[in-house]
Structures are given as C-alpha cells and as structure tokens.
mmCIF file with all atom_site columns, C-alpha atoms in Angstrom:
data_model
loop_
_atom_site.group_PDB
_atom_site.id
_atom_site.type_symbol
_atom_site.label_atom_id
_atom_site.label_alt_id
_atom_site.label_comp_id
_atom_site.label_asym_id
_atom_site.label_entity_id
_atom_site.label_seq_id
_atom_site.pdbx_PDB_ins_code
_atom_site.Cartn_x
_atom_site.Cartn_y
_atom_site.Cartn_z
_atom_site.occupancy
_atom_site.B_iso_or_equiv
_atom_site.pdbx_formal_charge
_atom_site.auth_seq_id
_atom_site.auth_comp_id
_atom_site.auth_asym_id
_atom_site.auth_atom_id
_atom_site.pdbx_PDB_model_num
ATOM 1   C CA . MET A 1 1   ? 52.189 -3.804  32.105 1.00 0.00 ? 1   MET A CA 1
ATOM 2   C CA . THR A 1 2   ? 53.252 -7.229  33.240 1.00 0.00 ? 2   THR A CA 1
ATOM 3   C CA . ARG A 1 3   ? 53.229 -7.253  37.013 1.00 0.00 ? 3   ARG A CA 1
ATOM 4   C CA . CYS A 1 4   ? 55.492 -9.814  38.609 1.00 0.00 ? 4   CYS A CA 1
ATOM 5   C CA . GLY A 1 5   ? 54.197 -9.241  42.098 1.00 0.00 ? 5   GLY A CA 1
ATOM 6   C CA . ARG A 1 6   ? 55.495 -10.360 45.450 1.00 0.00 ? 6   ARG A CA 1
ATOM 7   C CA . LYS A 1 7   ? 58.908 -9.822  46.885 1.00 0.00 ? 7   LYS A CA 1
ATOM 8   C CA . SER A 1 8   ? 62.010 -10.035 44.734 1.00 0.00 ? 8   SER A CA 1
ATOM 9   C CA . ARG A 1 9   ? 63.971 -12.169 47.161 1.00 0.00 ? 9   ARG A CA 1
ATOM 10  C CA . GLY A 1 10  ? 66.258 -14.341 45.097 1.00 0.00 ? 10  GLY A CA 1
ATOM 11  C CA . GLY A 1 11  ? 65.050 -12.514 42.012 1.00 0.00 ? 11  GLY A CA 1
ATOM 12  C CA . THR A 1 12  ? 68.437 -12.057 40.416 1.00 0.00 ? 12  THR A CA 1
ATOM 13  C CA . SER A 1 13  ? 69.113 -15.772 40.281 1.00 0.00 ? 13  SER A CA 1
ATOM 14  C CA . ARG A 1 14  ? 65.681 -16.363 38.786 1.00 0.00 ? 14  ARG A CA 1
ATOM 15  C CA . ILE A 1 15  ? 66.373 -13.814 36.055 1.00 0.00 ? 15  ILE A CA 1
ATOM 16  C CA . TRP A 1 16  ? 69.199 -16.065 34.875 1.00 0.00 ? 16  TRP A CA 1
ATOM 17  C CA . ALA A 1 17  ? 66.998 -19.144 35.295 1.00 0.00 ? 17  ALA A CA 1
ATOM 18  C CA . ALA A 1 18  ? 64.206 -17.657 33.199 1.00 0.00 ? 18  ALA A CA 1
ATOM 19  C CA . SER A 1 19  ? 66.562 -16.832 30.355 1.00 0.00 ? 19  SER A CA 1
ATOM 20  C CA . TRP A 1 20  ? 68.320 -20.178 30.647 1.00 0.00 ? 20  TRP A CA 1
ATOM 21  C CA . ARG A 1 21  ? 65.052 -22.090 30.244 1.00 0.00 ? 21  ARG A CA 1
ATOM 22  C CA . ARG A 1 22  ? 64.203 -20.092 27.154 1.00 0.00 ? 22  ARG A CA 1
ATOM 23  C CA . SER A 1 23  ? 67.656 -20.500 25.661 1.00 0.00 ? 23  SER A CA 1
ATOM 24  C CA . ALA A 1 24  ? 68.005 -24.201 26.382 1.00 0.00 ? 24  ALA A CA 1
ATOM 25  C CA . SER A 1 25  ? 64.833 -25.007 24.477 1.00 0.00 ? 25  SER A CA 1
ATOM 26  C CA . ARG A 1 26  ? 66.195 -23.125 21.445 1.00 0.00 ? 26  ARG A CA 1
ATOM 27  C CA . TRP A 1 27  ? 69.842 -24.217 21.667 1.00 0.00 ? 27  TRP A CA 1
ATOM 28  C CA . THR A 1 28  ? 69.831 -25.891 18.278 1.00 0.00 ? 28  THR A CA 1
ATOM 29  C CA . ARG A 1 29  ? 67.568 -23.424 16.476 1.00 0.00 ? 29  ARG A CA 1
ATOM 30  C CA . SER A 1 30  ? 68.833 -20.791 14.069 1.00 0.00 ? 30  SER A CA 1
ATOM 31  C CA . CYS A 1 31  ? 68.541 -17.075 14.780 1.00 0.00 ? 31  CYS A CA 1
ATOM 32  C CA . SER A 1 32  ? 65.990 -16.738 11.998 1.00 0.00 ? 32  SER A CA 1
ATOM 33  C CA . THR A 1 33  ? 63.453 -18.928 13.823 1.00 0.00 ? 33  THR A CA 1
ATOM 34  C CA . PRO A 1 34  ? 61.188 -16.713 15.951 1.00 0.00 ? 34  PRO A CA 1
ATOM 35  C CA . ARG A 1 35  ? 58.793 -19.453 17.085 1.00 0.00 ? 35  ARG A CA 1
ATOM 36  C CA . ILE A 1 36  ? 58.595 -20.153 20.812 1.00 0.00 ? 36  ILE A CA 1
ATOM 37  C CA . SER A 1 37  ? 56.900 -23.323 22.053 1.00 0.00 ? 37  SER A CA 1
ATOM 38  C CA . ARG A 1 38  ? 53.831 -23.128 24.271 1.00 0.00 ? 38  ARG A CA 1
ATOM 39  C CA . SER A 1 39  ? 55.653 -24.874 27.089 1.00 0.00 ? 39  SER A CA 1
ATOM 40  C CA . THR A 1 40  ? 58.489 -22.322 26.930 1.00 0.00 ? 40  THR A CA 1
ATOM 41  C CA . ARG A 1 41  ? 56.024 -19.425 27.070 1.00 0.00 ? 41  ARG A CA 1
ATOM 42  C CA . TRP A 1 42  ? 54.300 -21.001 30.056 1.00 0.00 ? 42  TRP A CA 1
ATOM 43  C CA . SER A 1 43  ? 57.593 -21.590 31.888 1.00 0.00 ? 43  SER A CA 1
ATOM 44  C CA . ASN A 1 44  ? 58.788 -18.047 31.246 1.00 0.00 ? 44  ASN A CA 1
ATOM 45  C CA . ALA A 1 45  ? 55.473 -16.541 32.362 1.00 0.00 ? 45  ALA A CA 1
ATOM 46  C CA . CYS A 1 46  ? 55.669 -18.446 35.640 1.00 0.00 ? 46  CYS A CA 1
ATOM 47  C CA . SER A 1 47  ? 59.224 -17.226 36.161 1.00 0.00 ? 47  SER A CA 1
ATOM 48  C CA . ARG A 1 48  ? 58.253 -13.589 35.625 1.00 0.00 ? 48  ARG A CA 1
ATOM 49  C CA . ARG A 1 49  ? 55.551 -13.811 38.280 1.00 0.00 ? 49  ARG A CA 1
ATOM 50  C CA . SER A 1 50  ? 57.953 -15.070 40.903 1.00 0.00 ? 50  SER A CA 1
ATOM 51  C CA . ASN A 1 51  ? 61.263 -13.370 40.216 1.00 0.00 ? 51  ASN A CA 1
ATOM 52  C CA . GLY A 1 52  ? 60.664 -9.654  40.727 1.00 0.00 ? 52  GLY A CA 1
ATOM 53  C CA . LEU A 1 53  ? 60.706 -8.837  37.008 1.00 0.00 ? 53  LEU A CA 1
ATOM 54  C CA . GLU A 1 54  ? 58.291 -6.265  35.670 1.00 0.00 ? 54  GLU A CA 1
ATOM 55  C CA . GLY A 1 55  ? 57.912 -5.399  32.007 1.00 0.00 ? 55  GLY A CA 1
ATOM 56  C CA . ARG A 1 56  ? 56.000 -2.944  29.868 1.00 0.00 ? 56  ARG A CA 1
ATOM 57  C CA . GLY A 1 57  ? 55.694 -2.432  26.131 1.00 0.00 ? 57  GLY A CA 1
ATOM 58  C CA . ALA A 1 58  ? 56.901 -5.862  24.985 1.00 0.00 ? 58  ALA A CA 1
ATOM 59  C CA . GLU A 1 59  ? 54.290 -5.660  22.233 1.00 0.00 ? 59  GLU A CA 1
ATOM 60  C CA . ASN A 1 60  ? 56.496 -2.990  20.619 1.00 0.00 ? 60  ASN A CA 1
ATOM 61  C CA . VAL A 1 61  ? 59.078 -5.645  19.714 1.00 0.00 ? 61  VAL A CA 1
ATOM 62  C CA . PRO A 1 62  ? 58.184 -7.106  16.287 1.00 0.00 ? 62  PRO A CA 1
ATOM 63  C CA . LYS A 1 63  ? 57.637 -10.837 16.627 1.00 0.00 ? 63  LYS A CA 1
ATOM 64  C CA . THR A 1 64  ? 59.152 -11.584 13.232 1.00 0.00 ? 64  THR A CA 1
ATOM 65  C CA . GLY A 1 65  ? 61.816 -10.056 11.017 1.00 0.00 ? 65  GLY A CA 1
ATOM 66  C CA . PRO A 1 66  ? 65.063 -8.287  11.877 1.00 0.00 ? 66  PRO A CA 1
ATOM 67  C CA . VAL A 1 67  ? 65.060 -5.838  14.783 1.00 0.00 ? 67  VAL A CA 1
ATOM 68  C CA . LEU A 1 68  ? 67.606 -4.030  16.944 1.00 0.00 ? 68  LEU A CA 1
ATOM 69  C CA . VAL A 1 69  ? 66.676 -3.734  20.617 1.00 0.00 ? 69  VAL A CA 1
ATOM 70  C CA . VAL A 1 70  ? 68.832 -0.979  22.131 1.00 0.00 ? 70  VAL A CA 1
ATOM 71  C CA . THR A 1 71  ? 69.000 -0.355  25.856 1.00 0.00 ? 71  THR A CA 1
ATOM 72  C CA . ASN A 1 72  ? 71.033 1.221   28.636 1.00 0.00 ? 72  ASN A CA 1
ATOM 73  C CA . HIS A 1 73  ? 73.663 -0.908  30.338 1.00 0.00 ? 73  HIS A CA 1
ATOM 74  C CA . SER A 1 74  ? 74.401 -1.005  34.064 1.00 0.00 ? 74  SER A CA 1
ATOM 75  C CA . SER A 1 75  ? 74.845 -4.698  34.887 1.00 0.00 ? 75  SER A CA 1
ATOM 76  C CA . VAL A 1 76  ? 75.671 -8.156  33.546 1.00 0.00 ? 76  VAL A CA 1
ATOM 77  C CA . LEU A 1 77  ? 72.049 -8.916  34.410 1.00 0.00 ? 77  LEU A CA 1
ATOM 78  C CA . ASP A 1 78  ? 70.778 -6.686  31.596 1.00 0.00 ? 78  ASP A CA 1
ATOM 79  C CA . PRO A 1 79  ? 70.830 -9.301  28.792 1.00 0.00 ? 79  PRO A CA 1
ATOM 80  C CA . PRO A 1 80  ? 68.959 -12.035 30.714 1.00 0.00 ? 80  PRO A CA 1
ATOM 81  C CA . ALA A 1 81  ? 66.494 -9.505  32.163 1.00 0.00 ? 81  ALA A CA 1
ATOM 82  C CA . VAL A 1 82  ? 65.611 -8.020  28.772 1.00 0.00 ? 82  VAL A CA 1
ATOM 83  C CA . GLY A 1 83  ? 65.642 -11.474 27.194 1.00 0.00 ? 83  GLY A CA 1
ATOM 84  C CA . ALA A 1 84  ? 63.238 -12.868 29.786 1.00 0.00 ? 84  ALA A CA 1
ATOM 85  C CA . LEU A 1 85  ? 60.664 -10.170 28.991 1.00 0.00 ? 85  LEU A CA 1
ATOM 86  C CA . ALA A 1 86  ? 61.083 -9.938  25.214 1.00 0.00 ? 86  ALA A CA 1
ATOM 87  C CA . PRO A 1 87  ? 58.539 -11.856 23.101 1.00 0.00 ? 87  PRO A CA 1
ATOM 88  C CA . ARG A 1 88  ? 61.266 -13.544 21.035 1.00 0.00 ? 88  ARG A CA 1
ATOM 89  C CA . PRO A 1 89  ? 64.890 -14.744 21.329 1.00 0.00 ? 89  PRO A CA 1
ATOM 90  C CA . LEU A 1 90  ? 67.497 -11.972 21.528 1.00 0.00 ? 90  LEU A CA 1
ATOM 91  C CA . TYR A 1 91  ? 71.124 -12.288 20.433 1.00 0.00 ? 91  TYR A CA 1
ATOM 92  C CA . TYR A 1 92  ? 73.794 -9.945  21.799 1.00 0.00 ? 92  TYR A CA 1
ATOM 93  C CA . LEU A 1 93  ? 77.529 -9.264  21.699 1.00 0.00 ? 93  LEU A CA 1
ATOM 94  C CA . ALA A 1 94  ? 79.678 -9.555  24.831 1.00 0.00 ? 94  ALA A CA 1
ATOM 95  C CA . LYS A 1 95  ? 83.336 -8.832  25.502 1.00 0.00 ? 95  LYS A CA 1
ATOM 96  C CA . ALA A 1 96  ? 85.520 -11.802 24.621 1.00 0.00 ? 96  ALA A CA 1
ATOM 97  C CA . GLU A 1 97  ? 87.061 -12.016 28.114 1.00 0.00 ? 97  GLU A CA 1
ATOM 98  C CA . LEU A 1 98  ? 83.749 -13.201 29.557 1.00 0.00 ? 98  LEU A CA 1
ATOM 99  C CA . PHE A 1 99  ? 83.808 -16.306 27.389 1.00 0.00 ? 99  PHE A CA 1
ATOM 100 C CA . ARG A 1 100 ? 87.065 -17.404 29.036 1.00 0.00 ? 100 ARG A CA 1
ATOM 101 C CA . ILE A 1 101 ? 85.460 -17.635 32.486 1.00 0.00 ? 101 ILE A CA 1
ATOM 102 C CA . PRO A 1 102 ? 84.782 -21.319 33.302 1.00 0.00 ? 102 PRO A CA 1
ATOM 103 C CA . LEU A 1 103 ? 81.088 -22.234 33.058 1.00 0.00 ? 103 LEU A CA 1
ATOM 104 C CA . PHE A 1 104 ? 80.051 -18.585 32.761 1.00 0.00 ? 104 PHE A CA 1
ATOM 105 C CA . GLY A 1 105 ? 81.359 -18.451 29.194 1.00 0.00 ? 105 GLY A CA 1
ATOM 106 C CA . ARG A 1 106 ? 79.267 -21.452 28.210 1.00 0.00 ? 106 ARG A CA 1
ATOM 107 C CA . PHE A 1 107 ? 76.294 -20.003 30.020 1.00 0.00 ? 107 PHE A CA 1
ATOM 108 C CA . ILE A 1 108 ? 76.264 -16.672 28.195 1.00 0.00 ? 108 ILE A CA 1
ATOM 109 C CA . HIS A 1 109 ? 76.828 -18.485 24.910 1.00 0.00 ? 109 HIS A CA 1
ATOM 110 C CA . ALA A 1 110 ? 73.655 -20.432 25.683 1.00 0.00 ? 110 ALA A CA 1
ATOM 111 C CA . LEU A 1 111 ? 71.946 -17.060 26.131 1.00 0.00 ? 111 LEU A CA 1
ATOM 112 C CA . HIS A 1 112 ? 72.882 -16.252 22.505 1.00 0.00 ? 112 HIS A CA 1
ATOM 113 C CA . ALA A 1 113 ? 75.909 -14.081 23.364 1.00 0.00 ? 113 ALA A CA 1
ATOM 114 C CA . ARG A 1 114 ? 78.612 -13.749 20.725 1.00 0.00 ? 114 ARG A CA 1
ATOM 115 C CA . PRO A 1 115 ? 82.194 -12.589 21.555 1.00 0.00 ? 115 PRO A CA 1
ATOM 116 C CA . VAL A 1 116 ? 83.609 -9.222  20.547 1.00 0.00 ? 116 VAL A CA 1
ATOM 117 C CA . ARG A 1 117 ? 87.032 -7.698  21.257 1.00 0.00 ? 117 ARG A CA 1
ATOM 118 C CA . ARG A 1 118 ? 86.866 -4.485  23.269 1.00 0.00 ? 118 ARG A CA 1
ATOM 119 C CA . GLY A 1 119 ? 89.176 -1.585  22.561 1.00 0.00 ? 119 GLY A CA 1
ATOM 120 C CA . ALA A 1 120 ? 90.051 -2.761  19.065 1.00 0.00 ? 120 ALA A CA 1
ATOM 121 C CA . ALA A 1 121 ? 88.488 -2.793  15.646 1.00 0.00 ? 121 ALA A CA 1
ATOM 122 C CA . ASP A 1 122 ? 86.714 -6.119  15.248 1.00 0.00 ? 122 ASP A CA 1
ATOM 123 C CA . PRO A 1 123 ? 85.236 -6.567  11.762 1.00 0.00 ? 123 PRO A CA 1
ATOM 124 C CA . SER A 1 124 ? 84.035 -10.045 12.718 1.00 0.00 ? 124 SER A CA 1
ATOM 125 C CA . ALA A 1 125 ? 81.735 -8.526  15.359 1.00 0.00 ? 125 ALA A CA 1
ATOM 126 C CA . LEU A 1 126 ? 80.043 -6.378  12.731 1.00 0.00 ? 126 LEU A CA 1
ATOM 127 C CA . ARG A 1 127 ? 79.724 -9.357  10.410 1.00 0.00 ? 127 ARG A CA 1
ATOM 128 C CA . THR A 1 128 ? 78.232 -11.473 13.192 1.00 0.00 ? 128 THR A CA 1
ATOM 129 C CA . ALA A 1 129 ? 75.711 -8.777  14.103 1.00 0.00 ? 129 ALA A CA 1
ATOM 130 C CA . LEU A 1 130 ? 74.688 -8.193  10.496 1.00 0.00 ? 130 LEU A CA 1
ATOM 131 C CA . ARG A 1 131 ? 74.384 -11.937 9.942  1.00 0.00 ? 131 ARG A CA 1
ATOM 132 C CA . VAL A 1 132 ? 71.865 -12.168 12.787 1.00 0.00 ? 132 VAL A CA 1
ATOM 133 C CA . LEU A 1 133 ? 69.816 -9.323  11.323 1.00 0.00 ? 133 LEU A CA 1
ATOM 134 C CA . GLU A 1 134 ? 70.060 -10.572 7.748  1.00 0.00 ? 134 GLU A CA 1
ATOM 135 C CA . GLY A 1 135 ? 68.744 -13.910 9.002  1.00 0.00 ? 135 GLY A CA 1
ATOM 136 C CA . GLY A 1 136 ? 65.685 -12.178 10.435 1.00 0.00 ? 136 GLY A CA 1
ATOM 137 C CA . GLY A 1 137 ? 66.887 -12.321 14.042 1.00 0.00 ? 137 GLY A CA 1
ATOM 138 C CA . ALA A 1 138 ? 66.581 -9.900  16.942 1.00 0.00 ? 138 ALA A CA 1
ATOM 139 C CA . LEU A 1 139 ? 69.796 -8.330  18.232 1.00 0.00 ? 139 LEU A CA 1
ATOM 140 C CA . LEU A 1 140 ? 70.217 -6.730  21.660 1.00 0.00 ? 140 LEU A CA 1
ATOM 141 C CA . VAL A 1 141 ? 72.698 -3.838  21.552 1.00 0.00 ? 141 VAL A CA 1
ATOM 142 C CA . PHE A 1 142 ? 74.058 -1.514  24.242 1.00 0.00 ? 142 PHE A CA 1
ATOM 143 C CA . PRO A 1 143 ? 74.901 1.797   22.496 1.00 0.00 ? 143 PRO A CA 1
ATOM 144 C CA . GLU A 1 144 ? 76.975 2.933   25.507 1.00 0.00 ? 144 GLU A CA 1
ATOM 145 C CA . ALA A 1 145 ? 79.205 -0.146  24.977 1.00 0.00 ? 145 ALA A CA 1
ATOM 146 C CA . THR A 1 146 ? 80.127 -0.253  28.675 1.00 0.00 ? 146 THR A CA 1
ATOM 147 C CA . ARG A 1 147 ? 78.318 -0.341  32.002 1.00 0.00 ? 147 ARG A CA 1
ATOM 148 C CA . GLN A 1 148 ? 77.164 2.846   33.705 1.00 0.00 ? 148 GLN A CA 1
ATOM 149 C CA . PRO A 1 149 ? 76.002 3.430   37.302 1.00 0.00 ? 149 PRO A CA 1
ATOM 150 C CA . GLU A 1 150 ? 72.324 2.739   37.979 1.00 0.00 ? 150 GLU A CA 1
ATOM 151 C CA . GLY A 1 151 ? 70.134 5.617   36.791 1.00 0.00 ? 151 GLY A CA 1
ATOM 152 C CA . ARG A 1 152 ? 72.823 7.232   34.624 1.00 0.00 ? 152 ARG A CA 1
ATOM 153 C CA . LEU A 1 153 ? 73.273 7.168   30.867 1.00 0.00 ? 153 LEU A CA 1
ATOM 154 C CA . GLY A 1 154 ? 76.562 7.438   29.015 1.00 0.00 ? 154 GLY A CA 1
ATOM 155 C CA . PRO A 1 155 ? 77.068 8.686   25.449 1.00 0.00 ? 155 PRO A CA 1
ATOM 156 C CA . GLY A 1 156 ? 76.072 6.373   22.639 1.00 0.00 ? 156 GLY A CA 1
ATOM 157 C CA . ARG A 1 157 ? 78.919 5.137   20.459 1.00 0.00 ? 157 ARG A CA 1
ATOM 158 C CA . SER A 1 158 ? 78.592 5.045   16.704 1.00 0.00 ? 158 SER A CA 1
ATOM 159 C CA . GLY A 1 159 ? 78.579 1.239   16.396 1.00 0.00 ? 159 GLY A CA 1
ATOM 160 C CA . ALA A 1 160 ? 74.876 0.931   17.187 1.00 0.00 ? 160 ALA A CA 1
ATOM 161 C CA . GLY A 1 161 ? 74.028 3.596   14.631 1.00 0.00 ? 161 GLY A CA 1
ATOM 162 C CA . MET A 1 162 ? 76.166 1.835   12.053 1.00 0.00 ? 162 MET A CA 1
ATOM 163 C CA . LEU A 1 163 ? 74.237 -1.413  12.568 1.00 0.00 ? 163 LEU A CA 1
ATOM 164 C CA . ALA A 1 164 ? 70.892 0.338   12.227 1.00 0.00 ? 164 ALA A CA 1
ATOM 165 C CA . LEU A 1 165 ? 71.841 2.128   9.017  1.00 0.00 ? 165 LEU A CA 1
ATOM 166 C CA . LEU A 1 166 ? 73.650 -0.772  7.352  1.00 0.00 ? 166 LEU A CA 1
ATOM 167 C CA . SER A 1 167 ? 70.920 -3.293  8.155  1.00 0.00 ? 167 SER A CA 1
ATOM 168 C CA . GLY A 1 168 ? 67.883 -1.055  7.729  1.00 0.00 ? 168 GLY A CA 1
ATOM 169 C CA . ALA A 1 169 ? 66.289 -2.923  10.651 1.00 0.00 ? 169 ALA A CA 1
ATOM 170 C CA . PRO A 1 170 ? 63.764 -1.183  12.910 1.00 0.00 ? 170 PRO A CA 1
ATOM 171 C CA . VAL A 1 171 ? 65.127 -0.102  16.293 1.00 0.00 ? 171 VAL A CA 1
ATOM 172 C CA . VAL A 1 172 ? 63.223 -0.660  19.543 1.00 0.00 ? 172 VAL A CA 1
ATOM 173 C CA . PRO A 1 173 ? 64.585 1.412   22.464 1.00 0.00 ? 173 PRO A CA 1
ATOM 174 C CA . ALA A 1 174 ? 64.313 -0.002  25.978 1.00 0.00 ? 174 ALA A CA 1
ATOM 175 C CA . TYR A 1 175 ? 65.151 1.175   29.482 1.00 0.00 ? 175 TYR A CA 1
ATOM 176 C CA . VAL A 1 176 ? 66.224 -1.236  32.219 1.00 0.00 ? 176 VAL A CA 1
ATOM 177 C CA . SER A 1 177 ? 66.146 -0.257  35.894 1.00 0.00 ? 177 SER A CA 1
ATOM 178 C CA . GLY A 1 178 ? 67.116 -2.213  38.982 1.00 0.00 ? 178 GLY A CA 1
ATOM 179 C CA . THR A 1 179 ? 69.844 -4.403  37.503 1.00 0.00 ? 179 THR A CA 1
ATOM 180 C CA . GLY A 1 180 ? 72.490 -1.899  38.572 1.00 0.00 ? 180 GLY A CA 1
ATOM 181 C CA . ARG A 1 181 ? 71.248 -2.195  42.149 1.00 0.00 ? 181 ARG A CA 1
ATOM 182 C CA . ALA A 1 182 ? 70.984 -5.978  41.949 1.00 0.00 ? 182 ALA A CA 1
ATOM 183 C CA . TRP A 1 183 ? 74.469 -6.555  40.560 1.00 0.00 ? 183 TRP A CA 1
ATOM 184 C CA . PRO A 1 184 ? 76.517 -3.378  40.027 1.00 0.00 ? 184 PRO A CA 1
ATOM 185 C CA . LYS A 1 185 ? 79.966 -3.318  38.500 1.00 0.00 ? 185 LYS A CA 1
ATOM 186 C CA . GLY A 1 186 ? 82.572 -4.355  41.065 1.00 0.00 ? 186 GLY A CA 1
ATOM 187 C CA . ARG A 1 187 ? 80.228 -6.390  43.252 1.00 0.00 ? 187 ARG A CA 1
ATOM 188 C CA . ARG A 1 188 ? 81.109 -10.091 43.480 1.00 0.00 ? 188 ARG A CA 1
ATOM 189 C CA . LEU A 1 189 ? 77.607 -11.462 44.038 1.00 0.00 ? 189 LEU A CA 1
ATOM 190 C CA . PRO A 1 190 ? 74.105 -10.203 43.196 1.00 0.00 ? 190 PRO A CA 1
ATOM 191 C CA . ARG A 1 191 ? 71.520 -9.053  45.726 1.00 0.00 ? 191 ARG A CA 1
ATOM 192 C CA . PRO A 1 192 ? 67.702 -8.921  45.578 1.00 0.00 ? 192 PRO A CA 1
ATOM 193 C CA . ALA A 1 193 ? 66.187 -5.979  43.706 1.00 0.00 ? 193 ALA A CA 1
ATOM 194 C CA . LYS A 1 194 ? 63.101 -5.203  41.665 1.00 0.00 ? 194 LYS A CA 1
ATOM 195 C CA . VAL A 1 195 ? 63.988 -5.123  37.959 1.00 0.00 ? 195 VAL A CA 1
ATOM 196 C CA . ARG A 1 196 ? 61.883 -3.302  35.381 1.00 0.00 ? 196 ARG A CA 1
ATOM 197 C CA . VAL A 1 197 ? 62.169 -3.190  31.588 1.00 0.00 ? 197 VAL A CA 1
ATOM 198 C CA . HIS A 1 198 ? 60.237 -0.684  29.466 1.00 0.00 ? 198 HIS A CA 1
ATOM 199 C CA . PHE A 1 199 ? 60.202 -1.208  25.689 1.00 0.00 ? 199 PHE A CA 1
ATOM 200 C CA . GLY A 1 200 ? 59.472 1.865   23.559 1.00 0.00 ? 200 GLY A CA 1
ATOM 201 C CA . LYS A 1 201 ? 57.985 2.312   20.105 1.00 0.00 ? 201 LYS A CA 1
ATOM 202 C CA . PRO A 1 202 ? 60.038 1.192   17.080 1.00 0.00 ? 202 PRO A CA 1
ATOM 203 C CA . MET A 1 203 ? 62.249 3.769   15.358 1.00 0.00 ? 203 MET A CA 1
ATOM 204 C CA . HIS A 1 204 ? 63.673 3.857   11.833 1.00 0.00 ? 204 HIS A CA 1
ATOM 205 C CA . PHE A 1 205 ? 66.899 5.454   10.622 1.00 0.00 ? 205 PHE A CA 1
ATOM 206 C CA . ASP A 1 206 ? 67.234 6.058   6.895  1.00 0.00 ? 206 ASP A CA 1
ATOM 207 C CA . TRP A 1 207 ? 70.541 6.154   5.055  1.00 0.00 ? 207 TRP A CA 1
ATOM 208 C CA . ARG A 1 208 ? 71.194 9.412   3.175  1.00 0.00 ? 208 ARG A CA 1
ATOM 209 C CA . PRO A 1 209 ? 74.010 9.094   0.618  1.00 0.00 ? 209 PRO A CA 1
ATOM 210 C CA . GLU A 1 210 ? 74.499 12.865  0.444  1.00 0.00 ? 210 GLU A CA 1
ATOM 211 C CA . ARG A 1 211 ? 75.490 13.033  4.133  1.00 0.00 ? 211 ARG A CA 1
ATOM 212 C CA . ASP A 1 212 ? 78.775 12.076  5.771  1.00 0.00 ? 212 ASP A CA 1
ATOM 213 C CA . ARG A 1 213 ? 78.789 8.404   6.723  1.00 0.00 ? 213 ARG A CA 1
ATOM 214 C CA . LYS A 1 214 ? 80.335 8.764   10.191 1.00 0.00 ? 214 LYS A CA 1
ATOM 215 C CA . GLU A 1 215 ? 78.086 11.691  11.042 1.00 0.00 ? 215 GLU A CA 1
ATOM 216 C CA . GLN A 1 216 ? 75.047 9.575   10.224 1.00 0.00 ? 216 GLN A CA 1
ATOM 217 C CA . TYR A 1 217 ? 76.275 6.732   12.437 1.00 0.00 ? 217 TYR A CA 1
ATOM 218 C CA . ALA A 1 218 ? 76.826 9.135   15.341 1.00 0.00 ? 218 ALA A CA 1
ATOM 219 C CA . ALA A 1 219 ? 73.469 10.859  14.813 1.00 0.00 ? 219 ALA A CA 1
ATOM 220 C CA . ALA A 1 220 ? 71.612 7.537   14.807 1.00 0.00 ? 220 ALA A CA 1
ATOM 221 C CA . SER A 1 221 ? 73.293 6.451   18.046 1.00 0.00 ? 221 SER A CA 1
ATOM 222 C CA . HIS A 1 222 ? 72.476 9.824   19.584 1.00 0.00 ? 222 HIS A CA 1
ATOM 223 C CA . GLY A 1 223 ? 68.845 9.355   18.578 1.00 0.00 ? 223 GLY A CA 1
ATOM 224 C CA . MET A 1 224 ? 68.780 5.949   20.248 1.00 0.00 ? 224 MET A CA 1
ATOM 225 C CA . MET A 1 225 ? 70.151 7.341   23.513 1.00 0.00 ? 225 MET A CA 1
ATOM 226 C CA . ALA A 1 226 ? 67.637 10.195  23.399 1.00 0.00 ? 226 ALA A CA 1
ATOM 227 C CA . ALA A 1 227 ? 64.806 7.655   23.111 1.00 0.00 ? 227 ALA A CA 1
ATOM 228 C CA . ILE A 1 228 ? 66.235 5.639   26.015 1.00 0.00 ? 228 ILE A CA 1
ATOM 229 C CA . ALA A 1 229 ? 66.494 8.842   28.091 1.00 0.00 ? 229 ALA A CA 1
ATOM 230 C CA . THR A 1 230 ? 62.814 9.553   27.414 1.00 0.00 ? 230 THR A CA 1
ATOM 231 C CA . LEU A 1 231 ? 61.897 6.080   28.666 1.00 0.00 ? 231 LEU A CA 1
ATOM 232 C CA . MET A 1 232 ? 64.074 6.626   31.737 1.00 0.00 ? 232 MET A CA 1
ATOM 233 C CA . ASP A 1 233 ? 62.306 9.906   32.524 1.00 0.00 ? 233 ASP A CA 1
ATOM 234 C CA . GLY A 1 234 ? 58.951 8.153   32.197 1.00 0.00 ? 234 GLY A CA 1
ATOM 235 C CA . ALA A 1 235 ? 60.047 5.460   34.641 1.00 0.00 ? 235 ALA A CA 1
ATOM 236 C CA . LYS A 1 236 ? 60.732 7.931   37.457 1.00 0.00 ? 236 LYS A CA 1
#
C-alpha cells in the first residue's frame, strides 16, 4: 500500500495538481504511448506523499495494452484521484456541459477527458472510447454513469459492459473513498479529506454469440459493480 502520510490539509487541491503535472508532460503524446518519464514519476510520487492520497493495488493495472479501469463515482475529484495513483495515463469521458465551463473545460481536457452527451444516444462517445482502447490506451469508466453519495453504489449501466465486450480489453475494478466527503455533489468548493483508491485484480468478459447482446452488456456491467462492491467491503 502506498501511504501518503501526514494530514490531508489542502489535499483536494493537490489531487488536481498531481494529475495536472502528469497530464501536462504528456499533452502532445498519443493515447497509445504508455511511457512516463522519470521526472514525472518523481513529481507524482512527491505529490502523493503530501496530498492525503493513499493507494493500493496499482500493480493490478497493466502497464501496457488496452485496459478498462472501472470505479464508483461520487465526486468530480474521482478522475484526478484515480489518475494520480494509476501507473499509466488514463482517459475518461465526461458530460459535455463541463467542457463549456471557462478554464475548467480546458483543464479536464488536459486530464484526458473527452466529451459525451448525457441523456441521449451518442455514437461518437462509443467510437471515442473504442479508439482509445484500440490504440492500446487505458480508459477510466464509471459504470454508474452519475455521481452517488459517499459510501453508496448505484446500479451499473450497460455502456461499460458494452465497451468491455466489444473491445475485449481486460477490466480492472477500483474503489474510491473520500472524494465524496472532499467535494460532494452540490458543494461549491472542496474541503480537506483523506482519499483512498483500491485497485482490484483484472477481470475478463467473453462475448458469447449464442446469448442475447443486451443481456450480455448488462451482465458484464453487473459483474463490474459486484467487484467494486467487494473492494468497498474490504475498505471498511
């Protein structure tokens, strides 16, 4: 386990700073490039020690090749927190409205976010996600598709299962705690809180042509949420 030690005062702002430093150094790199410079590793390690972040199981994330990292979602801090502790760059999809917020939109784009329309079918989102995976990248996905209160899990939607089955990529479940206390939905500004991320063992979902397509998508998403729930129980 990576212990970050000390108090988490100001930790939420440093979560963003840690991810920003990692993203800035890779701004012009393609999603298929998993290499991280020594200086970036050193900078990120220093940030983890001082910002109240604590991680476990990062070795479960393959360092090369396509992978889906699926986790619970309780705060806008989830992507930078998971990204700061992952051993490689993570791409993720975010609702399109966020990209229209001055400065913030540019910031999350720098953190490898890609826009998706909520509440409507968006074929381009699926194409973007598959393109990342086909290029050998790592994609962060929230199966719940919307934020939940800290310590609670919502049902997994079929989109995550669809990505896993169509891409054939391994799936690494993760559980994030503390971000919902640091910056819950509805709160204007973040507050200090200890944030922990636990990465589980990789999972694989195999396509079976004899079974109903939509049922397989739903079953895969359910399996992801079950794995996240197991990690949550272990974190208590």
